Coordinates of C-alpha atoms and ligand atoms in Angstrom, one line a residue:
M263 CA -7.0 24.2 -9.1
A264 CA -7.5 22.5 -5.6
R265 CA -5.8 18.9 -5.9
L266 CA -7.3 15.7 -4.3
V267 CA -5.7 12.2 -3.0
M268 CA -7.6 9.6 -2.9
K269 CA -6.7 6.1 -1.6
F270 CA -8.5 3.1 -2.0
G271 CA -7.4 0.1 0.1
G272 CA -7.8 -3.7 -0.7
T273 CA -11.3 -4.3 0.4
S274 CA -12.6 -1.3 -2.0
V275 CA -11.2 -2.6 -5.1
A276 CA -11.3 -6.4 -4.4
D277 CA -13.2 -6.9 -7.7
L278 CA -14.3 -5.6 -10.7
D279 CA -17.7 -4.2 -9.1
R280 CA -15.9 -2.6 -6.3
I281 CA -13.5 -0.8 -8.9
R282 CA -16.5 0.2 -10.9
N283 CA -17.8 2.2 -7.6
V284 CA -14.4 3.9 -6.6
A285 CA -14.5 5.1 -10.3
R286 CA -17.8 6.6 -9.7
H287 CA -16.2 7.9 -6.4
V288 CA -13.3 9.8 -8.4
K289 CA -15.5 10.5 -11.1
R290 CA -18.0 12.7 -8.1
E291 CA -14.0 14.3 -7.6
V292 CA -13.4 15.3 -10.6
D293 CA -16.5 16.4 -11.6
A294 CA -16.6 18.9 -8.6
G295 CA -13.9 20.0 -10.0
Y296 CA -10.6 18.7 -8.3
D297 CA -7.3 17.5 -9.9
V298 CA -7.1 14.1 -8.4
A299 CA -4.1 11.4 -7.9
V300 CA -5.8 7.4 -7.1
V301 CA -3.7 5.5 -5.3
V302 CA -4.2 1.7 -5.0
S303 CA -3.5 -1.1 -3.1
A304 CA -3.7 -4.7 -4.5
M305 CA -7.2 -6.5 -4.5
S306 CA -8.1 -7.9 -0.9
G307 CA -6.2 -11.3 -0.7
V308 CA -3.8 -10.5 -3.3
T309 CA -0.7 -9.7 -1.6
N310 CA -1.1 -12.5 0.7
Q311 CA -1.0 -14.8 -1.7
L312 CA 1.8 -13.2 -3.8
V313 CA 3.9 -13.5 -0.4
A314 CA 3.0 -16.8 0.4
W315 CA 4.0 -17.8 -2.9
C316 CA 7.4 -16.4 -2.4
R317 CA 7.8 -18.2 1.0
D318 CA 6.9 -21.4 -1.1
A319 CA 9.7 -21.0 -3.8
A320 CA 12.1 -20.8 -1.0
A321 CA 11.9 -19.4 2.8
L322 CA 15.4 -17.8 2.5
H323 CA 14.7 -15.5 -0.9
D324 CA 16.4 -12.6 -2.5
A325 CA 14.6 -9.5 -0.8
R326 CA 14.8 -7.7 -4.5
E327 CA 12.9 -10.4 -6.0
Y328 CA 10.1 -10.6 -3.5
D329 CA 9.3 -7.0 -4.3
A330 CA 9.6 -8.0 -8.0
V331 CA 6.6 -10.6 -7.1
V332 CA 4.7 -8.6 -4.5
A333 CA 4.5 -5.1 -6.2
T334 CA 2.4 -6.7 -9.5
G335 CA -0.7 -6.6 -6.9
E336 CA -0.9 -3.1 -7.0
Q337 CA -0.1 -2.7 -10.8
V338 CA -2.9 -4.9 -11.8
T339 CA -5.6 -2.2 -9.9
A340 CA -4.3 0.8 -11.4
G341 CA -4.5 -0.7 -14.8
L342 CA -8.2 -1.8 -14.5
L343 CA -9.4 1.5 -12.8
A344 CA -7.9 3.5 -15.5
I345 CA -9.4 1.2 -17.7
V346 CA -12.7 1.5 -15.9
L347 CA -12.6 5.2 -15.9
E348 CA -11.8 5.7 -19.4
G349 CA -14.7 3.8 -19.9
M350 CA -16.8 6.4 -17.8
G351 CA -15.2 9.0 -20.1
V352 CA -12.9 10.3 -17.3
N353 CA -9.7 11.2 -18.8
A354 CA -7.3 8.8 -16.7
R355 CA -3.6 7.1 -16.5
S356 CA -2.3 4.5 -14.8
W357 CA 1.4 4.9 -13.2
Q358 CA 3.9 2.9 -11.3
G359 CA 6.5 3.5 -8.9
W360 CA 8.9 3.4 -11.0
Q361 CA 7.2 5.3 -14.2
L362 CA 6.5 8.3 -12.2
P363 CA 9.1 8.1 -10.6
I364 CA 8.5 7.0 -7.0
L365 CA 12.4 7.4 -5.4
T366 CA 12.8 4.8 -2.5
D367 CA 16.1 3.7 -0.3
N368 CA 17.2 0.4 -1.2
A369 CA 15.7 -1.1 1.9
H370 CA 13.9 -4.3 0.0
A371 CA 10.4 -4.9 1.3
S372 CA 11.0 -1.9 3.8
A373 CA 11.9 0.7 1.4
R374 CA 11.6 4.5 2.6
I375 CA 10.1 6.9 0.3
L376 CA 12.8 9.4 -0.4
D377 CA 11.5 12.0 -3.4
V378 CA 7.9 11.7 -5.4
N379 CA 8.4 13.1 -8.9
G380 CA 4.9 15.7 -8.1
A381 CA 5.8 18.2 -11.1
E382 CA 5.1 15.5 -13.8
L383 CA 1.5 15.1 -12.5
I384 CA 1.2 18.5 -11.9
K385 CA 1.7 19.2 -15.5
R386 CA -1.1 16.2 -16.6
F387 CA -3.8 17.7 -14.3
E388 CA -3.0 21.6 -15.9
E389 CA -2.3 20.4 -19.6
R390 CA -4.6 17.5 -20.4
K391 CA -6.7 17.1 -17.2
Q392 CA -6.0 13.6 -16.8
V393 CA -6.6 11.7 -13.8
A394 CA -3.5 10.0 -12.4
V395 CA -4.1 6.2 -11.3
I396 CA -1.0 5.2 -8.9
A397 CA 0.2 1.7 -7.8
G398 CA 0.5 2.4 -4.0
F399 CA 3.2 0.5 -2.2
Q400 CA 5.7 0.4 -4.3
G401 CA 8.4 2.7 -5.9
I402 CA 12.2 2.2 -7.7
H403 CA 15.9 2.3 -6.0
K404 CA 17.3 5.0 -8.1
E405 CA 20.9 3.6 -8.5
T406 CA 20.3 0.3 -9.0
G407 CA 17.0 0.9 -11.0
R408 CA 15.1 -2.0 -9.1
I409 CA 11.6 -2.3 -8.0
T410 CA 11.2 -1.9 -4.6
T411 CA 8.1 -2.4 -2.0
L412 CA 7.4 -0.4 1.4
G413 CA 6.2 -3.0 3.7
R414 CA 2.6 -4.5 4.4
G415 CA -0.2 -1.6 4.4
G416 CA 2.6 0.6 2.4
S417 CA 0.0 2.2 -0.1
D418 CA -1.0 4.5 3.0
T419 CA 2.5 5.6 2.7
S420 CA 2.5 6.1 -1.0
A421 CA -0.9 8.3 -0.7
V422 CA 0.2 10.6 2.2
A423 CA 4.0 10.8 -0.1
I424 CA 2.1 12.0 -3.1
A425 CA -0.3 14.6 -1.2
A426 CA 2.7 15.8 -0.1
A427 CA 4.4 15.8 -3.3
I428 CA 1.5 17.5 -5.1
K429 CA 0.1 19.6 -2.1
A430 CA -3.2 18.4 -2.0
E431 CA -5.6 19.8 -0.2
R432 CA -6.4 16.6 1.4
C433 CA -5.5 12.7 1.6
D434 CA -8.6 10.7 1.6
I435 CA -7.8 7.4 2.7
Y436 CA -11.2 5.1 1.7
T437 CA -11.3 1.9 3.8
D438 CA -14.2 -0.4 4.8
V439 CA -15.0 1.4 7.8
D440 CA -16.5 4.8 8.3
G441 CA -13.2 6.6 10.1
V442 CA -11.2 5.7 13.4
Y443 CA -13.6 5.0 16.8
T444 CA -12.5 5.5 20.3
T445 CA -11.8 2.2 20.9
D446 CA -13.3 -1.2 19.2
P447 CA -17.0 -1.1 18.7
R448 CA -16.8 -4.7 18.9
V449 CA -15.7 -4.5 22.5
V450 CA -17.7 -1.3 23.2
P451 CA -20.6 -1.2 21.3
K452 CA -20.6 2.7 22.8
A453 CA -17.7 3.5 20.8
H454 CA -17.8 6.5 18.5
R455 CA -16.5 7.5 15.2
M456 CA -14.0 10.8 16.1
D457 CA -14.3 13.8 13.9
K458 CA -10.5 14.6 14.6
I459 CA -8.0 13.2 16.2
A460 CA -4.3 14.9 16.1
F461 CA -1.5 13.3 14.0
E462 CA 0.5 12.0 17.5
E463 CA -2.3 10.9 18.7
M464 CA -3.2 8.9 15.6
L465 CA 0.2 7.7 15.9
E466 CA -0.1 5.9 19.2
L467 CA -3.1 4.6 18.1
A468 CA -1.7 2.8 15.0
S469 CA 1.6 1.6 16.6
L470 CA -0.7 0.1 19.6
G471 CA -2.5 -2.1 16.6
A472 CA -5.5 0.0 15.6
K473 CA -5.0 -1.5 11.8
V474 CA -6.7 1.8 10.1
M475 CA -3.4 2.7 8.2
Q476 CA 0.2 2.5 8.3
V477 CA 2.1 3.8 11.2
R478 CA 4.5 5.2 8.7
S479 CA 2.0 7.0 6.9
V480 CA 0.8 8.9 10.0
E481 CA 4.2 9.7 10.8
L482 CA 4.9 10.8 7.1
G483 CA 1.4 13.1 7.4
M484 CA 2.4 14.9 10.5
V485 CA 6.0 15.5 9.5
Q486 CA 4.7 17.1 6.3
N487 CA 1.5 18.3 7.8
V488 CA -1.0 16.4 5.4
R489 CA -4.5 16.1 6.3
I490 CA -5.8 12.7 5.9
F491 CA -9.3 11.9 6.4
V492 CA -10.4 8.3 6.7
R493 CA -13.8 7.3 5.3
S494 CA -15.5 4.5 4.2
S495 CA -15.9 3.5 -0.1
F496 CA -19.0 1.8 0.6
V497 CA -21.1 4.8 0.9
K498 CA -23.1 5.2 -2.2
P499 CA -20.8 7.2 -4.2
E500 CA -23.8 9.6 -5.4
D501 CA -24.9 10.1 -2.1
I502 CA -21.9 12.4 -1.2
N503 CA -21.9 15.7 -1.8
P504 CA -18.3 16.6 -1.9
R505 CA -18.7 20.3 -0.6
A506 CA -20.6 19.6 2.2
N507 CA -19.6 17.9 5.3
F508 CA -19.4 13.6 4.8
L509 CA -18.4 11.1 7.5
G510 CA -15.3 10.3 8.5
T511 CA -12.4 11.0 11.2
L512 CA -10.0 14.2 10.1
I513 CA -6.2 13.1 11.5
C514 CA -4.9 16.7 11.5
D515 CA -2.5 18.9 13.6
E516 CA -3.6 19.3 17.1
S517 CA -4.8 23.4 16.6
E518 CA -7.0 22.4 14.1
I519 CA -8.9 20.7 16.7
M520 CA -11.3 23.4 19.1
E521 CA -12.4 21.0 21.8
Q522 CA -10.0 19.0 22.9
Q523 CA -10.9 16.1 25.0
V524 CA -8.6 14.9 27.7
V525 CA -8.7 11.4 26.7
T526 CA -9.6 10.7 22.5
G527 CA -9.0 7.0 22.9
I528 CA -8.4 3.7 24.0
A529 CA -6.3 0.9 22.8
F530 CA -5.7 -2.8 23.8
S531 CA -3.7 -5.7 22.5
K532 CA -3.7 -9.2 23.7
D533 CA -0.8 -10.2 22.2
E534 CA 1.5 -9.3 25.1
A535 CA 3.8 -11.4 27.4
Q536 CA 5.1 -10.8 30.7
I537 CA 8.7 -12.0 31.9
S538 CA 9.8 -11.3 35.5
I539 CA 13.2 -11.7 36.4
R540 CA 13.5 -12.3 39.9
R541 CA 16.6 -11.5 42.2
V542 CA 18.5 -10.1 39.2
E543 CA 21.9 -8.9 40.6
D544 CA 21.5 -5.1 41.4
K545 CA 24.9 -3.8 39.9
P546 CA 26.0 -1.2 36.7
G547 CA 25.2 -3.5 33.3
V548 CA 22.6 -5.5 34.5
A549 CA 20.1 -4.2 32.0
A550 CA 22.7 -3.8 29.1
A551 CA 23.7 -7.7 30.0
I552 CA 19.4 -8.6 29.6
F553 CA 17.9 -6.2 26.9
G554 CA 21.2 -6.2 24.4
P555 CA 20.5 -9.8 23.8
L556 CA 17.0 -9.4 23.1
A557 CA 17.5 -6.5 20.8
D558 CA 20.3 -8.5 19.2
A559 CA 17.1 -10.9 18.4
S560 CA 15.3 -8.5 16.8
I561 CA 12.4 -8.7 19.9
N562 CA 10.6 -5.8 20.6
V563 CA 10.7 -5.0 24.2
D564 CA 7.4 -2.6 25.3
M565 CA 7.0 -2.1 28.9
I566 CA 10.1 -2.4 31.6
V567 CA 9.6 -2.1 35.4
Q568 CA 12.4 -2.2 37.8
N569 CA 11.8 -2.8 41.5
V570 CA 13.8 -0.6 44.1
S571 CA 15.9 -3.0 45.5
A572 CA 15.2 -3.8 49.2
D573 CA 18.5 -5.9 49.9
G574 CA 20.5 -3.3 48.1
A575 CA 21.7 -6.5 46.3
T576 CA 18.7 -8.3 44.2
T577 CA 15.8 -6.9 42.5
D578 CA 13.2 -8.2 40.5
L579 CA 13.0 -6.5 36.5
T580 CA 9.7 -7.2 34.6
F581 CA 9.3 -6.7 30.8
T582 CA 6.8 -7.3 28.0
V583 CA 7.0 -8.9 24.5
P584 CA 5.0 -9.8 21.9
S585 CA 3.5 -13.2 22.7
A586 CA 4.9 -14.5 19.3
D587 CA 8.6 -13.7 20.4
Y588 CA 7.8 -15.0 24.2
E589 CA 9.5 -18.3 23.9
R590 CA 12.8 -17.3 21.8
A591 CA 12.8 -13.7 24.6
R592 CA 12.8 -16.6 27.2
V593 CA 15.3 -18.7 25.4
T594 CA 17.5 -15.9 24.9
I595 CA 17.1 -14.3 28.9
E596 CA 18.4 -18.3 29.8
K597 CA 21.3 -18.3 27.4
A598 CA 22.4 -15.3 29.2
K599 CA 22.1 -16.4 32.5
G600 CA 25.8 -16.3 33.2
T601 CA 26.1 -12.9 32.2
I602 CA 23.4 -11.5 33.4
G603 CA 23.3 -13.0 36.9
F604 CA 19.6 -13.6 38.4
E605 CA 17.7 -16.5 40.3
R606 CA 14.6 -17.6 38.2
L607 CA 12.5 -16.3 35.6
D608 CA 8.7 -16.4 35.6
G609 CA 6.4 -15.4 32.8
A610 CA 3.1 -15.1 31.4
T611 CA 0.9 -15.2 28.0
D612 CA -2.4 -14.6 29.5
V613 CA -2.0 -10.6 29.9
A614 CA -3.0 -7.7 28.0
K615 CA -2.0 -4.4 27.9
V616 CA -4.9 -1.4 27.8
S617 CA -3.6 1.9 26.7
V618 CA -5.5 5.6 27.4
I619 CA -4.6 8.5 25.3
G620 CA -4.9 12.3 24.7
I621 CA -3.1 14.7 23.8
G622 CA -5.2 16.8 26.5
M623 CA -2.5 14.6 29.3
R624 CA -0.1 17.2 28.8
S625 CA -2.1 19.9 30.6
H626 CA -4.2 17.8 33.2
A627 CA -2.9 16.1 35.8
G628 CA -4.2 13.1 37.4
V629 CA -5.6 11.3 34.3
A630 CA -4.2 7.9 35.0
A631 CA -4.7 8.0 38.6
M632 CA -8.7 8.4 38.1
A633 CA -7.9 4.9 35.8
F634 CA -6.1 3.0 39.0
K635 CA -9.2 4.1 41.3
A636 CA -11.8 3.2 38.4
L637 CA -9.7 -0.4 37.9
S638 CA -9.3 -1.2 41.1
E639 CA -13.0 -0.7 42.4
K640 CA -13.3 -3.8 39.1
K641 CA -11.0 -5.8 41.1
I642 CA -9.0 -5.5 38.3
N643 CA -4.5 -6.1 39.3
I644 CA -2.6 -4.0 37.0
R645 CA 0.8 -5.7 36.6
A646 CA 2.7 -3.2 35.1
I647 CA 2.4 0.7 34.5
T648 CA 4.2 2.8 31.7
T649 CA 3.5 6.5 31.0
S650 CA 4.3 8.7 28.6
E651 CA 3.4 12.3 27.6
I652 CA 0.4 11.5 26.3
K653 CA -0.4 8.1 26.6
F654 CA -0.5 5.6 29.7
S655 CA -0.4 2.1 29.6
V656 CA -1.5 -0.9 32.3
L657 CA -0.9 -4.4 32.0
I658 CA -3.4 -6.9 33.4
D659 CA -5.1 -10.4 33.2
A660 CA -5.9 -10.8 29.4
A661 CA -9.5 -11.9 31.0
Y662 CA -9.9 -8.4 32.3
T663 CA -9.6 -6.7 29.0
E664 CA -12.9 -5.9 27.8
L665 CA -14.4 -5.2 31.1
A666 CA -11.1 -2.5 31.7
V667 CA -11.5 -1.2 28.3
R668 CA -15.5 -0.5 28.9
T669 CA -14.8 0.6 32.2
L670 CA -12.2 3.3 31.0
H671 CA -14.0 4.3 28.4
T672 CA -17.1 5.5 30.4
L673 CA -14.8 6.5 33.4
Y674 CA -13.6 9.2 30.3
G675 CA -16.4 10.4 29.2
L676 CA -16.5 8.8 25.8
D677 CA -19.2 6.5 26.0
K678 CA -21.6 7.6 22.4
A679 CA -24.6 9.8 24.2
Ligands
LIG1441 N1 -1.1 -4.6 -0.4 C1 -0.2 -4.5 0.0 C2 -0.7 -4.9 1.2 O1 -1.6 -5.7 1.2 C3 -0.4 -3.1 0.5 C4 -1.1 -2.0 1.1 O2 -2.4 -2.6 0.7 O3 -1.2 -1.3 1.5 O4 0.3 -5.3 2.3
MG1442 MG1 -4.3 -1.0 4.7

């Protein structure tokens, strides 16, 4: 029998009415003949509340106890959904991470899944036709027997790991949007839902802040080749024919995508800050002297641009950090001034990063050049550029973010007809 994983996020299980709605989605797939494992998040807002309580209890708290607290949200939803399913005549049983078990390492609050016992679930599908309702976001560390959690948004990763373990035909991620869009539709009304997107592209989008899925879940999907389908839980369950085409975005291997566009999506982030270090001594070890202390301070550096030195003695070096880390980064660099050796530090927080993503860039030349021309025609100045195999990013003044995103969306033919 074909197996299916159905994952429901916090807004989809926000109250009992929505949990009943979820149960009808599940029943539809069971009636269509699937063996179903459901993965649930905590009801929306619950995890935030639990995290806040831990912080209030003690600013510096033991991560093992944090996990004991925050894992409870999913336990509630799993139990409630199993009760509702049973009430509808669907045989169902809830599972917490430790019961299955979902084994993880012991990096509390951001644990990695090591193994999922899929055999037990498959046995129950076969023997009792029983739906498994699994609490997402949590696991157990085998040696200590302690509950672990997978980091915020971790239910996505639970779902993909379970799909891999039971060799599911698909991992459906039900959320409050009907798929993955070419860019944020609030900024570009002509943005459209993609039917398909390759793992690598989705990984870039997720890393750049598209909040559809946890980055690690996409990574896992790519490694395990789990087909992930992002879809809305707010479509009426009865309006969906499980055997027909339904709305959503399939995240899959690129070989499954026939008509690959050169550019598939555009992402942007205003949470960027730029730091330029002027007249740095141009000698070996300088980059290490700058980025070593930043790494030690756990500050993530993104774009890095170093100018070729004109006089052979000094150069300018520019990089970006998350705006939340801007002040800390400045202080860290100023403190290291003695070892680095530079004239002054300039910074800007009113900057934004716009990124263009597409697997087609591997085989097409001049994709980025087109963008530079189009942006210059709109009088948008580019402060820094970075490129990788399937993506390039430009740093611009934040005030021009919307204009830049719209311009590029049109340029690469992504506007909805
Ligand atoms: N409830 C957890 C969170 O809010 C995990 C999840 O929803 O994926 O981060
Ligand atoms: Mg989520």
